[in-house]
CSV table of C-alpha atoms in Angstrom, one decimal:
chain,number,residue,atom,x,y,z
A,92,MET,CA,28.3,42.9,-32.2
A,93,THR,CA,31.5,41.3,-33.5
A,94,ILE,CA,31.4,39.4,-36.8
A,95,ILE,CA,34.1,36.8,-37.2
A,96,GLN,CA,34.8,36.2,-40.9
A,97,ARG,CA,36.9,33.3,-42.1
A,98,THR,CA,39.7,34.6,-44.2
A,99,ILE,CA,42.8,33.2,-45.8
A,100,PRO,CA,46.0,35.2,-45.3
A,101,LYS,CA,47.6,36.6,-48.4
A,102,ALA,CA,50.7,34.6,-47.9
A,103,ILE,CA,48.7,31.3,-47.7
A,104,LYS,CA,46.8,32.3,-50.9
A,105,VAL,CA,50.1,33.0,-52.8
A,106,ALA,CA,51.6,29.8,-51.5
A,107,GLY,CA,48.5,27.8,-52.4
A,108,VAL,CA,48.4,29.1,-55.9
A,109,ALA,CA,52.1,28.5,-56.3
A,110,GLY,CA,51.7,25.0,-55.0
A,111,PHE,CA,48.9,24.1,-57.3
A,112,ALA,CA,50.8,25.6,-60.2
A,113,GLY,CA,53.9,23.7,-59.3
A,114,LEU,CA,51.9,20.5,-58.9
A,115,GLY,CA,50.3,21.0,-62.3
A,116,ILE,CA,53.6,21.7,-64.0
A,117,TYR,CA,55.2,18.7,-62.3
A,118,CYS,CA,52.4,16.3,-63.3
A,119,THR,CA,52.5,17.7,-66.8
A,120,LYS,CA,56.2,17.2,-67.1
A,121,GLN,CA,56.0,13.7,-65.6
A,122,PHE,CA,53.1,12.8,-67.9
A,123,SER,CA,55.0,14.1,-70.9
A,124,THR,CA,58.2,12.5,-69.9
A,125,ALA,CA,56.6,9.1,-69.5
A,126,PHE,CA,55.3,9.2,-73.0
A,127,ALA,CA,58.5,10.6,-74.3
A,128,GLU,CA,60.5,7.8,-72.8
A,129,SER,CA,58.2,5.2,-74.3
A,130,ASN,CA,58.2,7.1,-77.7
A,131,GLU,CA,54.4,7.1,-77.6
A,132,PRO,CA,52.3,10.2,-78.2
A,133,LYS,CA,49.9,11.5,-75.6
A,134,PRO,CA,46.4,9.9,-75.8
A,135,VAL,CA,44.1,12.2,-77.8
A,136,PHE,CA,41.3,12.1,-75.2
A,137,SER,CA,43.4,11.9,-72.0
A,138,GLY,CA,41.3,14.3,-69.9
A,139,LEU,CA,39.3,17.5,-69.7
A,140,GLY,CA,39.8,19.9,-72.6
A,141,PHE,CA,38.8,20.5,-76.2
A,142,THR,CA,40.1,18.4,-79.1
A,143,THR,CA,39.6,19.4,-82.8
A,144,LEU,CA,39.9,16.6,-85.3
A,145,ARG,CA,39.8,16.7,-89.1
A,146,LEU,CA,37.3,14.6,-91.0
A,147,GLN,CA,39.1,12.1,-93.1
A,148,SER,CA,36.3,10.3,-94.9
A,149,THR,CA,32.6,9.6,-94.9
A,150,LYS,CA,30.6,6.5,-96.0
A,151,THR,CA,26.8,6.3,-96.5
A,152,VAL,CA,25.4,3.2,-94.8
A,153,ASN,CA,21.7,3.7,-95.6
A,154,HIS,CA,19.1,6.5,-96.2
A,155,ASN,CA,19.8,8.2,-92.8
A,156,THR,CA,23.1,6.8,-91.4
A,157,LYS,CA,26.7,7.7,-92.2
A,158,ARG,CA,30.1,6.5,-91.0
A,159,LEU,CA,32.5,9.3,-90.2
A,160,VAL,CA,36.3,8.8,-89.9
A,161,PHE,CA,38.3,11.4,-88.1
A,162,GLU,CA,42.1,11.5,-88.1
A,163,TYR,CA,44.3,12.3,-85.2
A,164,PRO,CA,47.0,15.1,-85.4
A,165,ASN,CA,49.6,12.3,-84.8
A,166,GLU,CA,49.2,9.2,-86.9
A,167,SER,CA,50.6,7.1,-84.0
A,168,ALA,CA,48.3,8.5,-81.3
A,169,ARG,CA,45.6,6.5,-79.7
A,170,SER,CA,42.3,7.5,-78.3
A,171,GLY,CA,42.9,6.6,-74.6
A,172,LEU,CA,39.2,5.7,-74.3
A,173,THR,CA,37.8,2.8,-72.3
A,174,LEU,CA,34.9,0.4,-73.0
A,175,THR,CA,31.5,2.0,-73.2
A,176,SER,CA,33.0,5.5,-73.5
A,177,ALA,CA,31.3,8.2,-75.6
A,178,LEU,CA,32.6,11.5,-77.0
A,179,LEU,CA,30.9,14.8,-76.7
A,180,ALA,CA,30.7,16.4,-80.1
A,181,ILE,CA,30.3,20.2,-80.3
A,182,THR,CA,28.3,21.2,-83.4
A,183,HIS,CA,27.2,24.6,-84.7
A,184,PRO,CA,24.0,24.1,-86.6
A,185,GLU,CA,23.0,26.8,-89.1
A,186,GLY,CA,20.7,29.4,-87.6
A,187,SER,CA,21.5,28.4,-84.0
A,188,TRP,CA,23.0,30.9,-81.6
A,189,LEU,CA,24.3,28.3,-79.2
A,190,PRO,CA,26.3,25.1,-80.0
A,191,THR,CA,24.6,21.8,-79.7
A,192,ILE,CA,26.4,19.1,-77.8
A,193,ARG,CA,25.6,15.4,-78.2
A,194,PRO,CA,27.4,12.2,-77.1
A,195,TYR,CA,28.5,9.7,-79.8
A,196,THR,CA,30.0,6.2,-79.3
A,197,PRO,CA,33.0,5.3,-81.4
A,198,ILE,CA,32.7,2.0,-83.4
A,199,SER,CA,36.3,1.7,-84.3
A,200,ASP,CA,38.9,-0.1,-82.2
A,201,LEU,CA,39.7,2.2,-79.3
A,202,ASP,CA,43.4,1.2,-79.5
A,203,GLU,CA,43.6,1.9,-83.2
A,204,PRO,CA,46.3,4.5,-84.0
A,205,GLY,CA,45.7,7.6,-86.0
A,206,ARG,CA,41.9,7.5,-86.4
A,207,ILE,CA,38.6,7.1,-84.8
A,208,GLU,CA,35.2,6.3,-86.4
A,209,LEU,CA,31.7,7.3,-85.5
A,210,MET,CA,28.4,6.1,-86.9
A,211,VAL,CA,25.7,8.8,-86.9
A,212,LYS,CA,22.0,8.4,-87.6
A,213,GLN,CA,20.3,11.6,-88.9
A,214,TYR,CA,17.0,12.4,-87.3
A,215,PRO,CA,14.3,14.6,-88.9
A,216,ASP,CA,14.7,17.4,-86.4
A,217,GLY,CA,18.2,16.5,-85.2
A,218,LYS,CA,20.4,19.6,-85.2
A,219,ALA,CA,23.6,17.8,-84.2
A,220,SER,CA,23.1,14.8,-86.5
A,221,GLY,CA,22.1,17.1,-89.4
A,222,TYR,CA,25.3,19.1,-88.9
A,223,LEU,CA,27.5,16.0,-88.8
A,224,HIS,CA,25.9,14.7,-92.0
A,225,SER,CA,26.7,18.0,-93.7
A,226,LEU,CA,30.4,17.7,-93.0
A,227,LYS,CA,32.7,17.0,-95.9
A,228,PRO,CA,36.3,15.5,-95.9
A,229,GLY,CA,38.7,18.2,-94.7
A,230,ASP,CA,36.2,19.8,-92.3
A,231,SER,CA,36.9,19.9,-88.6
A,232,LEU,CA,34.9,18.9,-85.6
A,233,ARG,CA,35.5,19.9,-82.0
A,234,PHE,CA,35.1,17.4,-79.1
A,235,ALA,CA,34.7,18.5,-75.5
A,236,THR,CA,35.6,15.5,-73.5
A,237,SER,CA,34.9,11.8,-73.1
A,238,LEU,CA,32.1,10.2,-71.0
A,239,LYS,CA,32.9,7.0,-69.3
A,240,GLY,CA,30.1,4.4,-69.0
A,241,TYR,CA,29.9,1.1,-67.2
A,242,GLN,CA,33.3,-0.1,-66.0
A,243,TRP,CA,33.5,-3.6,-67.5
A,244,LYS,CA,35.6,-6.2,-65.7
A,245,GLN,CA,36.6,-9.3,-67.5
A,246,ASN,CA,35.0,-12.6,-66.4
A,247,GLU,CA,32.9,-10.8,-63.8
A,248,PHE,CA,29.8,-12.5,-65.3
A,249,SER,CA,29.4,-15.8,-67.0
A,250,HIS,CA,26.9,-14.4,-69.5
A,251,ALA,CA,25.8,-11.0,-70.7
A,252,TYR,CA,22.6,-10.3,-72.6
A,253,LEU,CA,22.6,-7.3,-74.9
A,254,LEU,CA,19.3,-5.7,-76.0
A,255,ALA,CA,19.8,-3.1,-78.7
A,256,GLY,CA,17.4,-1.0,-80.8
A,257,GLY,CA,18.2,1.1,-83.9
A,258,ALA,CA,21.2,3.3,-83.4
A,259,GLY,CA,21.6,2.0,-79.9
A,260,ILE,CA,23.7,-0.7,-81.4
A,261,THR,CA,26.8,1.5,-81.3
A,262,PRO,CA,27.6,1.3,-77.6
A,263,ILE,CA,26.5,-2.4,-77.5
A,264,TYR,CA,28.9,-3.1,-80.5
A,265,GLN,CA,31.7,-1.3,-78.7
A,266,LEU,CA,31.2,-3.5,-75.7
A,267,ILE,CA,31.0,-6.7,-77.9
A,268,LYS,CA,34.2,-5.8,-79.7
A,269,GLY,CA,36.1,-5.1,-76.5
A,270,ILE,CA,35.1,-8.3,-74.8
A,271,LEU,CA,35.7,-10.6,-77.8
A,272,LYS,CA,39.1,-9.0,-78.6
A,273,ASN,CA,40.3,-9.8,-75.1
A,274,PRO,CA,41.5,-13.5,-75.1
A,275,GLN,CA,41.4,-13.5,-71.3
A,276,ASP,CA,37.7,-12.7,-71.1
A,277,ARG,CA,35.5,-15.8,-71.5
A,278,THR,CA,32.2,-14.0,-71.0
A,279,LYS,CA,29.4,-15.4,-73.3
A,280,LEU,CA,27.4,-12.8,-75.2
A,281,THR,CA,23.9,-12.9,-76.6
A,282,LEU,CA,22.7,-10.0,-78.7
A,283,VAL,CA,19.0,-9.2,-79.4
A,284,PHE,CA,18.9,-6.5,-82.1
A,285,GLY,CA,15.6,-4.9,-83.0
A,286,VAL,CA,15.1,-2.6,-86.0
A,287,ASN,CA,12.4,-1.2,-88.3
A,288,SER,CA,13.5,-2.7,-91.6
A,289,GLU,CA,16.3,-4.8,-93.0
A,290,GLU,CA,18.4,-1.8,-94.1
A,291,ASP,CA,18.5,-0.6,-90.4
A,292,LEU,CA,20.6,-3.6,-89.4
A,293,LEU,CA,23.7,-1.5,-88.7
A,294,LEU,CA,27.1,-3.1,-88.4
A,295,LYS,CA,25.6,-6.4,-89.6
A,296,GLU,CA,28.7,-7.5,-91.5
A,297,GLU,CA,30.8,-7.0,-88.4
A,298,LEU,CA,28.4,-8.8,-86.1
A,299,ASP,CA,28.1,-11.8,-88.6
A,300,ARG,CA,31.9,-12.0,-88.7
A,301,TYR,CA,32.1,-12.1,-84.9
A,302,ALA,CA,29.5,-14.9,-84.8
A,303,THR,CA,31.5,-16.9,-87.2
A,304,GLU,CA,34.8,-16.2,-85.4
A,305,PHE,CA,33.5,-16.8,-81.9
A,306,PRO,CA,30.7,-19.3,-82.3
A,307,GLU,CA,30.9,-20.5,-78.7
A,308,ARG,CA,31.0,-17.1,-77.1
A,309,PHE,CA,28.8,-14.9,-79.3
A,310,ASN,CA,25.4,-15.4,-80.9
A,311,TYR,CA,22.7,-13.0,-82.0
A,312,ILE,CA,19.0,-12.6,-82.9
A,313,TYR,CA,17.8,-10.0,-85.4
A,314,THR,CA,14.1,-9.0,-85.2
A,315,VAL,CA,12.5,-6.7,-87.8
A,316,SER,CA,9.2,-4.9,-87.0
A,317,ARG,CA,8.4,-3.8,-90.6
A,318,PRO,CA,10.3,-6.0,-93.0
A,319,LYS,CA,10.3,-4.9,-96.7
A,320,GLU,CA,11.1,-8.4,-98.0
A,321,GLU,CA,8.2,-10.8,-98.3
A,322,ASN,CA,10.3,-13.8,-97.2
A,323,SER,CA,12.5,-12.0,-94.8
A,324,PRO,CA,15.2,-14.3,-93.2
A,325,TYR,CA,14.8,-12.5,-89.9
A,326,ARG,CA,12.3,-12.7,-87.1
A,327,THR,CA,9.3,-10.4,-87.6
A,328,GLY,CA,8.2,-8.3,-84.7
A,329,TYR,CA,9.5,-6.3,-81.7
A,330,ILE,CA,11.6,-7.3,-78.8
A,331,ASP,CA,8.7,-8.7,-76.7
A,332,GLU,CA,8.1,-11.1,-73.8
A,333,GLU,CA,8.0,-14.1,-76.1
A,334,LEU,CA,11.4,-13.3,-77.6
A,335,LEU,CA,13.0,-12.7,-74.2
A,336,ARG,CA,11.5,-16.0,-72.8
A,337,SER,CA,13.2,-17.9,-75.6
A,338,THR,CA,16.4,-15.9,-75.2
A,339,PHE,CA,16.9,-16.4,-71.5
A,340,ARG,CA,16.9,-20.2,-71.6
A,341,GLU,CA,19.9,-20.7,-69.4
A,342,SER,CA,20.2,-20.0,-65.7
A,343,THR,CA,20.3,-16.3,-64.9
A,344,GLN,CA,22.8,-16.7,-62.1
A,345,ASN,CA,25.8,-14.5,-62.5
A,346,THR,CA,24.4,-12.7,-65.6
A,347,LYS,CA,23.9,-9.1,-66.7
A,348,VAL,CA,21.6,-7.5,-69.2
A,349,PHE,CA,22.5,-4.3,-71.0
A,350,ILE,CA,19.7,-2.3,-72.7
A,351,CYS,CA,20.4,0.5,-75.3
A,352,GLY,CA,17.8,1.9,-77.7
A,353,PRO,CA,15.2,4.6,-78.2
A,354,PRO,CA,12.9,5.5,-75.2
A,355,ALA,CA,9.9,3.7,-76.8
A,356,MET,CA,11.9,0.4,-76.9
A,357,GLU,CA,13.1,0.7,-73.4
A,358,ASP,CA,9.6,1.5,-72.1
A,359,SER,CA,8.3,-1.6,-73.8
A,360,LEU,CA,10.7,-3.7,-71.8
A,361,ASP,CA,9.0,-2.9,-68.5
A,362,LEU,CA,8.2,-6.6,-68.2
A,363,LEU,CA,11.8,-6.9,-66.9
A,364,VAL,CA,12.2,-3.6,-65.2
A,365,SER,CA,9.4,-1.7,-63.4
A,366,TYR,CA,9.0,2.0,-63.8
A,367,THR,CA,10.7,2.5,-60.4
A,368,GLY,CA,13.8,0.7,-61.6
A,369,GLU,CA,13.3,-2.3,-59.4
A,370,TYR,CA,13.3,-5.9,-60.8
A,371,GLN,CA,10.2,-8.0,-61.0
A,372,GLU,CA,9.2,-11.4,-62.3
A,373,LEU,CA,6.2,-11.7,-64.6
A,374,SER,CA,4.5,-15.1,-65.2
A,375,GLY,CA,7.6,-17.0,-64.2
A,376,LEU,CA,9.9,-15.1,-66.5
A,377,PRO,CA,13.4,-15.4,-65.0
A,378,THR,CA,14.8,-12.1,-64.0
A,379,PRO,CA,18.6,-11.5,-64.4
A,380,SER,CA,20.5,-10.5,-61.3
A,381,PHE,CA,21.1,-7.0,-62.7
A,382,ILE,CA,19.8,-4.9,-65.6
A,383,LEU,CA,21.7,-1.8,-66.8
A,384,SER,CA,20.7,0.8,-69.4
A,385,LEU,CA,23.5,1.9,-71.7
A,386,ALA,CA,21.1,4.1,-73.7
A,387,GLU,CA,22.8,7.2,-75.1
A,388,SER,CA,20.8,10.3,-74.2
A,389,THR,CA,19.1,12.0,-77.1
A,390,GLY,CA,20.3,15.4,-75.9
A,391,LEU,CA,22.8,16.8,-73.4
A,392,HIS,CA,21.9,20.1,-71.8
A,393,VAL,CA,25.1,21.9,-70.7
A,394,GLU,CA,24.7,24.7,-68.2
A,395,PRO,CA,27.3,27.2,-67.1
A,396,PRO,CA,28.5,26.7,-63.6
A,397,PHE,CA,26.0,29.0,-61.9
A,398,GLY,CA,26.4,27.1,-58.7
A,399,LEU,CA,29.9,28.5,-58.4
A,400,ARG,CA,28.7,31.8,-56.9
A,401,SER,CA,26.4,30.2,-54.3
A,402,ASN,CA,29.1,27.8,-53.3
A,403,ILE,CA,31.7,30.5,-52.8
A,404,LEU,CA,29.2,32.6,-50.7
A,405,LYS,CA,28.3,29.6,-48.6
A,406,LEU,CA,31.7,28.0,-48.1
A,407,HIS,CA,34.0,30.9,-48.0
A,408,TYR,CA,31.9,33.7,-46.6
A,409,GLU,CA,29.4,31.5,-44.7
A,410,ASP,CA,26.5,33.4,-46.2
A,411,LYS,CA,27.7,36.6,-44.5
A,412,ALA,CA,29.3,38.4,-47.4
A,413,THR,CA,29.0,42.1,-47.6
A,414,PRO,CA,27.4,43.7,-50.7
A,415,LYS,CA,30.9,44.5,-52.1
A,416,GLN,CA,32.1,40.9,-51.6
A,417,ARG,CA,29.0,39.7,-53.4
A,418,ALA,CA,29.8,41.9,-56.3
A,419,TYR,CA,33.3,40.5,-56.5
A,420,VAL,CA,32.0,36.9,-56.3
A,421,SER,CA,29.4,37.6,-59.0
A,422,ALA,CA,32.2,39.0,-61.2
A,423,LEU,CA,34.3,35.9,-60.7
A,424,SER,CA,31.4,33.5,-61.4
A,425,GLY,CA,30.2,35.5,-64.4
A,426,GLY,CA,33.6,35.5,-65.9
A,427,VAL,CA,34.1,31.7,-65.5
A,428,ALA,CA,30.6,30.9,-66.9
A,429,GLY,CA,30.8,33.4,-69.7
A,430,GLY,CA,34.3,32.5,-70.7
A,431,ALA,CA,33.4,28.8,-70.8
A,432,VAL,CA,30.3,29.4,-72.9
A,433,THR,CA,32.2,31.7,-75.2
A,434,ARG,CA,34.9,29.1,-75.7
A,435,LEU,CA,32.4,26.4,-76.4
A,436,MET,CA,30.9,28.6,-79.1
A,437,GLY,CA,34.2,28.9,-80.8
A,438,GLY,CA,35.1,32.4,-79.5
A,439,ARG,CA,38.1,33.6,-77.5
A,440,LEU,CA,38.3,32.9,-73.8
A,441,VAL,CA,39.7,36.1,-72.5
A,442,PRO,CA,37.3,38.6,-74.1
A,443,GLY,CA,34.3,36.4,-72.9
A,444,LEU,CA,35.7,36.2,-69.4
A,445,VAL,CA,36.3,40.0,-69.2
A,446,VAL,CA,32.9,41.0,-70.6
A,447,PHE,CA,30.9,38.6,-68.5
A,448,SER,CA,32.9,39.5,-65.4
A,449,LEU,CA,31.9,43.2,-65.9
A,450,LEU,CA,28.3,42.2,-66.5
A,451,GLY,CA,28.3,40.1,-63.3
A,452,TYR,CA,29.9,43.0,-61.3
A,453,VAL,CA,27.5,45.7,-62.7
A,454,GLY,CA,24.5,43.5,-62.3
A,455,GLN,CA,25.2,42.6,-58.6
A,456,SER,CA,26.1,46.2,-57.8
A,457,SER,CA,22.8,47.4,-59.3
A,458,TYR,CA,20.9,44.8,-57.3
A,459,ASN,CA,22.8,45.8,-54.1
A,460,ALA,CA,21.8,49.5,-54.7
A,461,ILE,CA,18.2,48.7,-55.2
A,462,ASP,CA,18.1,46.3,-52.3
A,463,THR,CA,19.6,49.0,-50.0
A,464,TRP,CA,17.1,51.6,-51.1
A,465,GLN,CA,14.2,49.2,-50.5
A,466,MET,CA,15.5,48.4,-47.0
A,467,GLU,CA,15.9,52.1,-46.1
A,468,ASN,CA,12.3,52.8,-47.2
A,469,ALA,CA,10.8,49.7,-45.8
A,470,ASN,CA,9.3,51.5,-42.7
A,471,THR,CA,8.2,54.6,-44.7
A,472,THR,CA,4.5,54.8,-45.5
A,473,SER,CA,4.3,55.3,-49.2
A,474,LYS,CA,1.2,56.8,-50.8
A,475,PRO,CA,-0.2,55.6,-54.1
A,476,PHE,CA,1.0,57.4,-57.2
A,477,LEU,CA,-2.4,59.0,-58.0
A,478,GLN,CA,-2.7,60.2,-54.4
A,479,ARG,CA,0.7,61.8,-54.6
A,480,MET,CA,-0.3,63.5,-57.8
A,481,ALA,CA,-3.5,64.8,-56.2
A,482,ASP,CA,-1.6,66.1,-53.2
A,483,SER,CA,0.7,68.1,-55.4
A,484,LYS,CA,0.2,71.8,-55.5
A,485,TRP,CA,0.4,71.8,-59.3
A,486,ILE,CA,-2.7,69.7,-59.6
A,487,PRO,CA,-6.1,71.4,-59.1
A,488,LEU,CA,-7.5,68.3,-57.5
A,489,LYS,CA,-7.7,67.1,-53.9
A,490,SER,CA,-7.4,63.6,-52.7
A,491,LEU,CA,-10.1,62.5,-50.3
A,492,SER,CA,-9.8,59.8,-47.7
A,493,ASP,CA,-12.8,57.7,-46.7
A,494,ASP,CA,-13.2,59.8,-43.5
A,495,ASP,CA,-13.1,63.0,-45.4
A,496,TYR,CA,-15.7,61.7,-47.8
A,497,ARG,CA,-18.0,60.6,-45.0
A,498,GLY,CA,-17.6,64.1,-43.4
A,499,ILE,CA,-18.6,65.8,-46.6
A,500,LEU,CA,-21.6,63.5,-46.9
A,501,ASN,CA,-22.6,64.2,-43.3
A,502,GLU,CA,-22.4,67.9,-43.9
A,503,LYS,CA,-24.5,67.6,-47.0
A,504,VAL,CA,-27.1,65.5,-45.1
A,505,LEU,CA,-27.3,68.1,-42.3
A,506,SER,CA,-27.6,70.9,-44.8
A,507,ILE,CA,-30.4,69.1,-46.5
A,508,GLU,CA,-32.1,68.3,-43.2
A,509,ALA,CA,-31.9,72.0,-42.3
A,510,GLU,CA,-33.4,73.1,-45.6
A,511,ILE,CA,-36.2,70.5,-45.1
A,512,ALA,CA,-36.8,72.0,-41.6
A,513,LEU,CA,-37.0,75.5,-43.0
A,514,ILE,CA,-39.4,74.3,-45.7
A,515,ASP,CA,-41.6,72.6,-43.0
A,516,ASP,CA,-41.7,75.9,-41.1
A,517,LYS,CA,-42.7,77.8,-44.2
A,518,ILE,CA,-45.4,75.3,-44.9
A,519,GLY,CA,-46.7,75.6,-41.3
A,520,GLU,CA,-46.9,79.4,-41.6
A,521,LEU,CA,-48.8,79.2,-44.9
A,522,GLU,CA,-51.3,76.7,-43.4
A,523,LYS,CA,-51.8,79.1,-40.4
A,524,LEU,CA,-52.4,82.0,-42.7
A,525,LYS,CA,-54.8,80.0,-44.7
A,526,THR,CA,-56.7,78.9,-41.6
A,527,SER,CA,-56.9,82.4,-40.2
A,528,GLY,CA,-58.2,83.8,-43.5
A,529,LEU,CA,-61.0,81.3,-43.7
A,530,GLU,CA,-62.0,82.0,-40.1
A,531,SER,CA,-62.2,85.8,-40.7
A,532,GLY,CA,-64.3,85.3,-43.8
A,533,ASN,CA,-66.9,83.2,-42.0
A,534,SER,CA,-67.3,85.8,-39.2
A,535,ASP,CA,-67.9,88.9,-41.5
A,536,PRO,CA,-71.7,89.2,-42.3
A,537,ALA,CA,-71.1,91.8,-45.0
A,538,ALA,CA,-69.2,89.3,-46.9
A,539,LYS,CA,-72.3,87.2,-47.2
């Protein structure tokens, strides 16, 4: 049998690596040259990679919320982020072996040079938010990359309804700011902001200012579920069907609804969106043409690229790799995954890559050896451990099979039956002697 294996000639491999390296150098030079010619520094979050920023200042907003301002290495640099983008912050909570990664939406102007501002709400069991609240000016925070959200296009919709709850106001606020700052965008905005108490009305000053500055384009409704003031100027209650009926007064043609808030709030809005994500009308309530959730996830689970190994085995070796090739692939995959995790934890890339490569190679080689031994002994009848001990010449015991045990029992039964037969014969002889003795006594007259 001939096995045809897809391989890449060494010359092609070298040429490919050189080509990719040359392309990367060329793109980097062109990218750097473009910014050098325009005298503008490279955007801080221009692509994949890690960025460490220094905390410039903090400001307490209420009992559980802070505003954190981070400064760029270059005071003229800009973020390079687009609307509805979030940053992945890498935190190292005390007592935790692994870093915690969470997305946070900037509230500052995305084009503002030299700085970027986050608003962070601390949760009772929030590891990342607790770590961020513990930072002091001068401390550093590492960011992994940026996450792009919905790609907003100016004037694509005539009206956008924004439903926000609690800290979910941050991505909604970023969208509001970006739309209103664009003089070419004439989209009307209506915000419905639900909170627990008056002090939870985050970014209220900024929102009030936008309502005053753009009265024909932006209006808002605040609703407080548990007001602390007796005569609260805000609507009391949750974002419910009654509130949405009064909000969606205009025609819903060419409109969009954005939702961002805690899971409980989004679940309560199932009068607009069914659990399957399809749209439905309830009691004549007009349903917008599209509803989109902008909710920031409460946690981001980052996994090492374990799929790398299976993809290499499937695509390159067509699932026909030899044990040695599997060991090499496991070493490569382990090195990439281990190096990435080590780097995320703040360690050095090369030592992590080397250690996990060795672990991957040794682990796969051990598995290959065990698998080979099992295949070689697959057709060999193996006796149980106790039976092997009983068969040993060093153990004064003998292992009996079921047939052996039946044979012994049959021998015992035959022996007992033979003994019973002998006893029966003895009893017969004794009875004969007794009978003959009685007869002789009756026939002797002298005995009388």
